[in-house]
Short mmCIF file of C-alpha atoms in Angstrom, two decimals:
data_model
loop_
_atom_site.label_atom_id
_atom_site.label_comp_id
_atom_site.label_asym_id
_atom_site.label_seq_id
_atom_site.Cartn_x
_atom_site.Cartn_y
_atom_site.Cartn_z
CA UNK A 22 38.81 -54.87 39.46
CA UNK A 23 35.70 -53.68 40.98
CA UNK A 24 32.72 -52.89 38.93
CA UNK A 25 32.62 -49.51 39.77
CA UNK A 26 35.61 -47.28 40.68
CA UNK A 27 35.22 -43.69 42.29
CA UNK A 28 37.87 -41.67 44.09
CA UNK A 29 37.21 -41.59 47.15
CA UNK A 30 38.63 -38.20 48.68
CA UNK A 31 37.85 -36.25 50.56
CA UNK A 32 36.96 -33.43 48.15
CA UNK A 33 37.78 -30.38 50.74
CA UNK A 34 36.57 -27.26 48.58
CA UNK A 35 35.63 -23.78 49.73
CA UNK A 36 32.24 -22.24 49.54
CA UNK A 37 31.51 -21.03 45.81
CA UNK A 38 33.74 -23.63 44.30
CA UNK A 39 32.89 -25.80 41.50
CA UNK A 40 33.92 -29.88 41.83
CA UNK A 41 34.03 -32.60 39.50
CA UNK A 42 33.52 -36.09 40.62
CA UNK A 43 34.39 -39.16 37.98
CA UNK A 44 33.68 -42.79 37.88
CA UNK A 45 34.77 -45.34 35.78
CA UNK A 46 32.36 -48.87 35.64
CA UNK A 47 34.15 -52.02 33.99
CA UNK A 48 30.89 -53.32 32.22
CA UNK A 49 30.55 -52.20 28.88
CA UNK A 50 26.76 -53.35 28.58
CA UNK A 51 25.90 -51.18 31.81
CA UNK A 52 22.80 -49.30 30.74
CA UNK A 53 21.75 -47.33 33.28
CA UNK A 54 23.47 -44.55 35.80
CA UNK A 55 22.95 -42.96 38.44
CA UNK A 56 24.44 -40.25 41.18
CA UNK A 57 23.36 -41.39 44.96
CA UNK A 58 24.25 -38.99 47.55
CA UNK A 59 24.88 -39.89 51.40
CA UNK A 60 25.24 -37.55 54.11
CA UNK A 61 27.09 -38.95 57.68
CA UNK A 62 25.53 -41.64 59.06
CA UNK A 63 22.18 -41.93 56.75
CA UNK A 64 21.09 -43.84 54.22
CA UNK A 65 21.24 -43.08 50.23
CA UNK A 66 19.05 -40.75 48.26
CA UNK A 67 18.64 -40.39 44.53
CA UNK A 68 20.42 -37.09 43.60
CA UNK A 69 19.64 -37.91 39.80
CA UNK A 70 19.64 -40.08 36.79
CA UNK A 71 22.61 -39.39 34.44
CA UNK A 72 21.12 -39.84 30.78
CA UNK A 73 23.59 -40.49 27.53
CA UNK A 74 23.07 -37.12 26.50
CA UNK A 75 23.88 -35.36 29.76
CA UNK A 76 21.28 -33.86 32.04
CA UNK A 77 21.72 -30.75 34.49
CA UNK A 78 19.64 -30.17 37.54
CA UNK A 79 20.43 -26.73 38.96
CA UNK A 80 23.81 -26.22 40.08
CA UNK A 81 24.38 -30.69 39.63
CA UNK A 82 25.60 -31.61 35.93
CA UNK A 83 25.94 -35.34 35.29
CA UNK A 84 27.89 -36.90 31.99
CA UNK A 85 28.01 -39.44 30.84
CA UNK A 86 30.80 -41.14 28.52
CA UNK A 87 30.17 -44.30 26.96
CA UNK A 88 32.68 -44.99 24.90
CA UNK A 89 35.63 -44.72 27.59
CA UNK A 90 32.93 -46.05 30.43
CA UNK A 91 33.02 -43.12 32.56
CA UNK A 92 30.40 -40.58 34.57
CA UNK A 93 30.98 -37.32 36.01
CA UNK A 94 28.67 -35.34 38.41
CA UNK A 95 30.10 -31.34 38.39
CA UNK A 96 28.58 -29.82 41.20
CA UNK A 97 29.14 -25.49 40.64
CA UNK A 98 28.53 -22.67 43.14
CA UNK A 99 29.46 -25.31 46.12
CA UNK A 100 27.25 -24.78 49.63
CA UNK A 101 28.34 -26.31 52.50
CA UNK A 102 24.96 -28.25 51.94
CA UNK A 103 26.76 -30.17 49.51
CA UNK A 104 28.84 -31.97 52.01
CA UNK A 105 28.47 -35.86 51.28
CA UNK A 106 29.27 -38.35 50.16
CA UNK A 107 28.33 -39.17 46.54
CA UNK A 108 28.13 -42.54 45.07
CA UNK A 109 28.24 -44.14 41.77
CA UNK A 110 25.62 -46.50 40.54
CA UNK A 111 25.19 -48.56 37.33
CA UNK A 112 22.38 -51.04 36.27
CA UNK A 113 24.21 -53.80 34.31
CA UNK A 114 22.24 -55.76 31.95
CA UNK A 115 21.23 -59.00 33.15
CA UNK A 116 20.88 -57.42 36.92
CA UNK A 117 18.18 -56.14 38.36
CA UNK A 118 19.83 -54.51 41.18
CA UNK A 119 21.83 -51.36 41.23
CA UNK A 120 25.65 -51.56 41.97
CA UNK A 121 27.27 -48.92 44.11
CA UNK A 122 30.75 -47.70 44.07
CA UNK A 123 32.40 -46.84 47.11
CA UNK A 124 31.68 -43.46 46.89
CA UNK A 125 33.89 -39.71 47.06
CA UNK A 126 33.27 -37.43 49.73
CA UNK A 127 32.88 -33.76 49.00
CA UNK A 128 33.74 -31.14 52.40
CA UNK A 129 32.68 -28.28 51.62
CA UNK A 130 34.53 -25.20 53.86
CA UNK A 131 33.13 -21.72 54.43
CA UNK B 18 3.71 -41.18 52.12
CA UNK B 19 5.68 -43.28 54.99
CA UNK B 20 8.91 -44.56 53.66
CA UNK B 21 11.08 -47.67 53.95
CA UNK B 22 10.92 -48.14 57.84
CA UNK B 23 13.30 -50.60 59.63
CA UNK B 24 14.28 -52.18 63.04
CA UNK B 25 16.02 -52.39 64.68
CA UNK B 26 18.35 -49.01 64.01
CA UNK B 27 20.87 -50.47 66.60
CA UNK B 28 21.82 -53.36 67.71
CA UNK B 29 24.85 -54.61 69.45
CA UNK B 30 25.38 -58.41 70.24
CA UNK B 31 28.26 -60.48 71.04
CA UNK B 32 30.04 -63.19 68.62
CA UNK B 33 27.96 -66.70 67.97
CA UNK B 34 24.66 -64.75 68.85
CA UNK B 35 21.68 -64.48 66.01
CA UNK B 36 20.13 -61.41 64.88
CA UNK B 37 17.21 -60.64 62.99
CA UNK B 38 16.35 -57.13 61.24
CA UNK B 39 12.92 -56.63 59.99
CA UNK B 40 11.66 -53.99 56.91
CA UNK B 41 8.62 -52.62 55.60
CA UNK B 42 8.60 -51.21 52.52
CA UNK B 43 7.11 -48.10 50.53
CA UNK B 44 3.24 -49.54 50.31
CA UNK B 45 2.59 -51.36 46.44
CA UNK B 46 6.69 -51.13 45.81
CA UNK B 47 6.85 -55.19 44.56
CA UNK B 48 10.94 -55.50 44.73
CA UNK B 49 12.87 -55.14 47.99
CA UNK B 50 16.35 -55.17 48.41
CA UNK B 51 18.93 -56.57 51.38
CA UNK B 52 22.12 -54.27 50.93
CA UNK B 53 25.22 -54.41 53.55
CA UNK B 54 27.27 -51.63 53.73
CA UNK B 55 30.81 -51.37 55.47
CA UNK B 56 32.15 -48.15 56.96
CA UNK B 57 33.69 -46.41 53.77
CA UNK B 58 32.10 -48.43 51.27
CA UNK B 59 29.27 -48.42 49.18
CA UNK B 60 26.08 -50.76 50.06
CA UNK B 61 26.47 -53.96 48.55
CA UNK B 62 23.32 -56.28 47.44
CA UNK B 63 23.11 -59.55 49.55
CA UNK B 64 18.96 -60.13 48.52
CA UNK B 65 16.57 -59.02 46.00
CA UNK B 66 12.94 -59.81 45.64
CA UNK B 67 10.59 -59.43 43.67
CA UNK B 68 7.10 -59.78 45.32
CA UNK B 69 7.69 -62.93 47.64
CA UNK B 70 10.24 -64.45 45.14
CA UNK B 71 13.72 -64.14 46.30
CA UNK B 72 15.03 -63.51 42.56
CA UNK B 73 18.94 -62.60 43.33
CA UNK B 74 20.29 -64.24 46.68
CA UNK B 75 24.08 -64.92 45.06
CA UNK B 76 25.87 -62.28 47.32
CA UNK B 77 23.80 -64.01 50.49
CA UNK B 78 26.28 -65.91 52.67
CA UNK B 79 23.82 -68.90 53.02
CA UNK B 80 25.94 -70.35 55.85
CA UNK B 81 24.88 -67.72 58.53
CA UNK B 82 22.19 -65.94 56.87
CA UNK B 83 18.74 -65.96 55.64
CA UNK B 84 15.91 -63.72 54.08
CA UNK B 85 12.37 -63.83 53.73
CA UNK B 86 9.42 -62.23 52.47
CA UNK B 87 6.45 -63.75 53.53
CA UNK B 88 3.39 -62.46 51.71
CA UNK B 89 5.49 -59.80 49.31
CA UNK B 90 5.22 -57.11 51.90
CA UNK B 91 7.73 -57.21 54.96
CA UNK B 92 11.22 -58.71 54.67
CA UNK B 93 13.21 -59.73 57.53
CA UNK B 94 17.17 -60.65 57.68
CA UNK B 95 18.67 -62.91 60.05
CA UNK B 96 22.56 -63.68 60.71
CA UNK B 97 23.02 -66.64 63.20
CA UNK B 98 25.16 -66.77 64.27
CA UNK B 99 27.20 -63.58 64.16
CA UNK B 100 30.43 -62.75 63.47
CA UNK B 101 33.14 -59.80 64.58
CA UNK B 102 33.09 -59.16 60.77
CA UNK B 103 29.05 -58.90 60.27
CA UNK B 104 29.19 -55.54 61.94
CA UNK B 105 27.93 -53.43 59.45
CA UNK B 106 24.76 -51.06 58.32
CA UNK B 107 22.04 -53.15 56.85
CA UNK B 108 20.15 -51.19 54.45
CA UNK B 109 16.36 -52.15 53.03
CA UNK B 110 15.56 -50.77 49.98
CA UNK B 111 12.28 -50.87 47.83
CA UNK B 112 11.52 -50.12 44.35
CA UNK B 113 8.01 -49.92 42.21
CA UNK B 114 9.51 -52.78 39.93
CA UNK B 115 13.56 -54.26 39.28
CA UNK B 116 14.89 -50.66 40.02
CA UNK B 117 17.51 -48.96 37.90
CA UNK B 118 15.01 -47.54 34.96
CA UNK B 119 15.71 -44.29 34.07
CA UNK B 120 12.76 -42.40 36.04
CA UNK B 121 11.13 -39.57 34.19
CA UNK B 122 8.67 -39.89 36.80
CA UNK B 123 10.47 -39.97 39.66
CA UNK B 124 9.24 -44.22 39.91
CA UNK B 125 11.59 -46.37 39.74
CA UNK B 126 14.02 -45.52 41.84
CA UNK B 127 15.32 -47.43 45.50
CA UNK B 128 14.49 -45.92 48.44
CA UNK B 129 16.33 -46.97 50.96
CA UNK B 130 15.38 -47.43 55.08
CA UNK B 131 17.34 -45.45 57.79
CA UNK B 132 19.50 -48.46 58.17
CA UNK B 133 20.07 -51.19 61.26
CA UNK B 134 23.74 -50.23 62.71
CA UNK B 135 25.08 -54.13 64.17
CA UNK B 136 27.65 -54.15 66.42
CA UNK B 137 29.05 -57.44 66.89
CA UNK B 138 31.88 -57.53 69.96
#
């Protein structure tokens, strides 16, 4: 089982739409999380930090779910800016580096 | 501020040839990070260092590759020799210390290069 799990799509939504993206990571000692997001052929950017109590950034809501080891990242009022691909990532403890998932990818459609 | 920069982007070689890929990294970041990353997947770590210390190598296929970090500033990566299956994006990444704190201040965070595509035919 991989350490971190994420569907990977495509997401095709119109223009206006709201999206939920889960992730499910296997280590229950993770303690950190994070959204990533990657558009075609670049490399990864920080979209934002998921905290345990939940954190929103504008139209980008991330959860986090410790007790059944899940994240979400709800994305509302869709633009077709939005088309990427989003990844997972989890600090386990005992690791210094991040681990990505294999990301979902959102297409956004006017 | 300039960002991760690394060469080169592409790079196409045949089988049983070596390759190296060099990185700079965001100025004062200490740790730097080797990640892989396969069409459809997310990256995956090979190297992390922390100043010149390579601190997490266990992902590193030590047969055909090799890191280093001479001084704690640049990084290079070389594969030698290469195989059909190496073909991949190599990604640097840097970070002000291990990476992965939650970052109130924005620190803390990888930033990754623009990525070296390898071809291998």
């Amino acid at each position: 089982r991989k350490e971190v799990e994420q569907d990977p799509g495509p997401f095709n939504v119109p223009e206006g739409a709201t999206v939920a993206f889960n992730c499910t990571y296997s280590n229950s000692a993770s303690q950190s999380f994070f959204w990533y997001r990657q558009d075609c052929r670049k490399e990864p950017k920080l979209l934002m930090s998921v905290y345990s109590s939940g954190n929103e950034d504008g139209r980008f809501t991330a959860q986090l779910n410790r007790a059944s080891q899940y994240i979400s990242l709800l994305i509302r009022d869709s633009k077709l800016s939005d088309s990427a691909t989003y990844l997972c990532v989890v600090k386990n403890t005992g690791r210094r580096a991040l681990t990505f998932g294999s990301g979902t990818r959102l297409q956004v459609q006017p | 501020e300039a960002g991760v920069v690394q060469s080169p982007r592409y790079k196409i070689i045949e089988k049983k040839q070596p390759v190296a890929f060099w990185c700079n990294p965001i100025s004062g970041h200490n740790t730097l990070y080797w990640y892989l990353q396969n069409l459809g997947q997310g990256p995956e770590l090979l190297i992390r260092y922390e100043n010149e210390e390579a601190v997490d190598d266990s992902q590193l296929p030590k047969d055909r590759f090799s890191a280093e970090r001479l001084k704690g500033v640049d990084s290079t990566l070389k594969i030698q020799p290469a195989e059909l299956g190496d073909s991949a994006v190599y990604l640097c990444a840097s970070s002000l210390d291990g990476g992965g704190r939650l970052p109130p201040s924005g620190a803390n965070v990888l930033t990754f290069g623009a990525g070296s595509r390898l071809t291998v035919l």
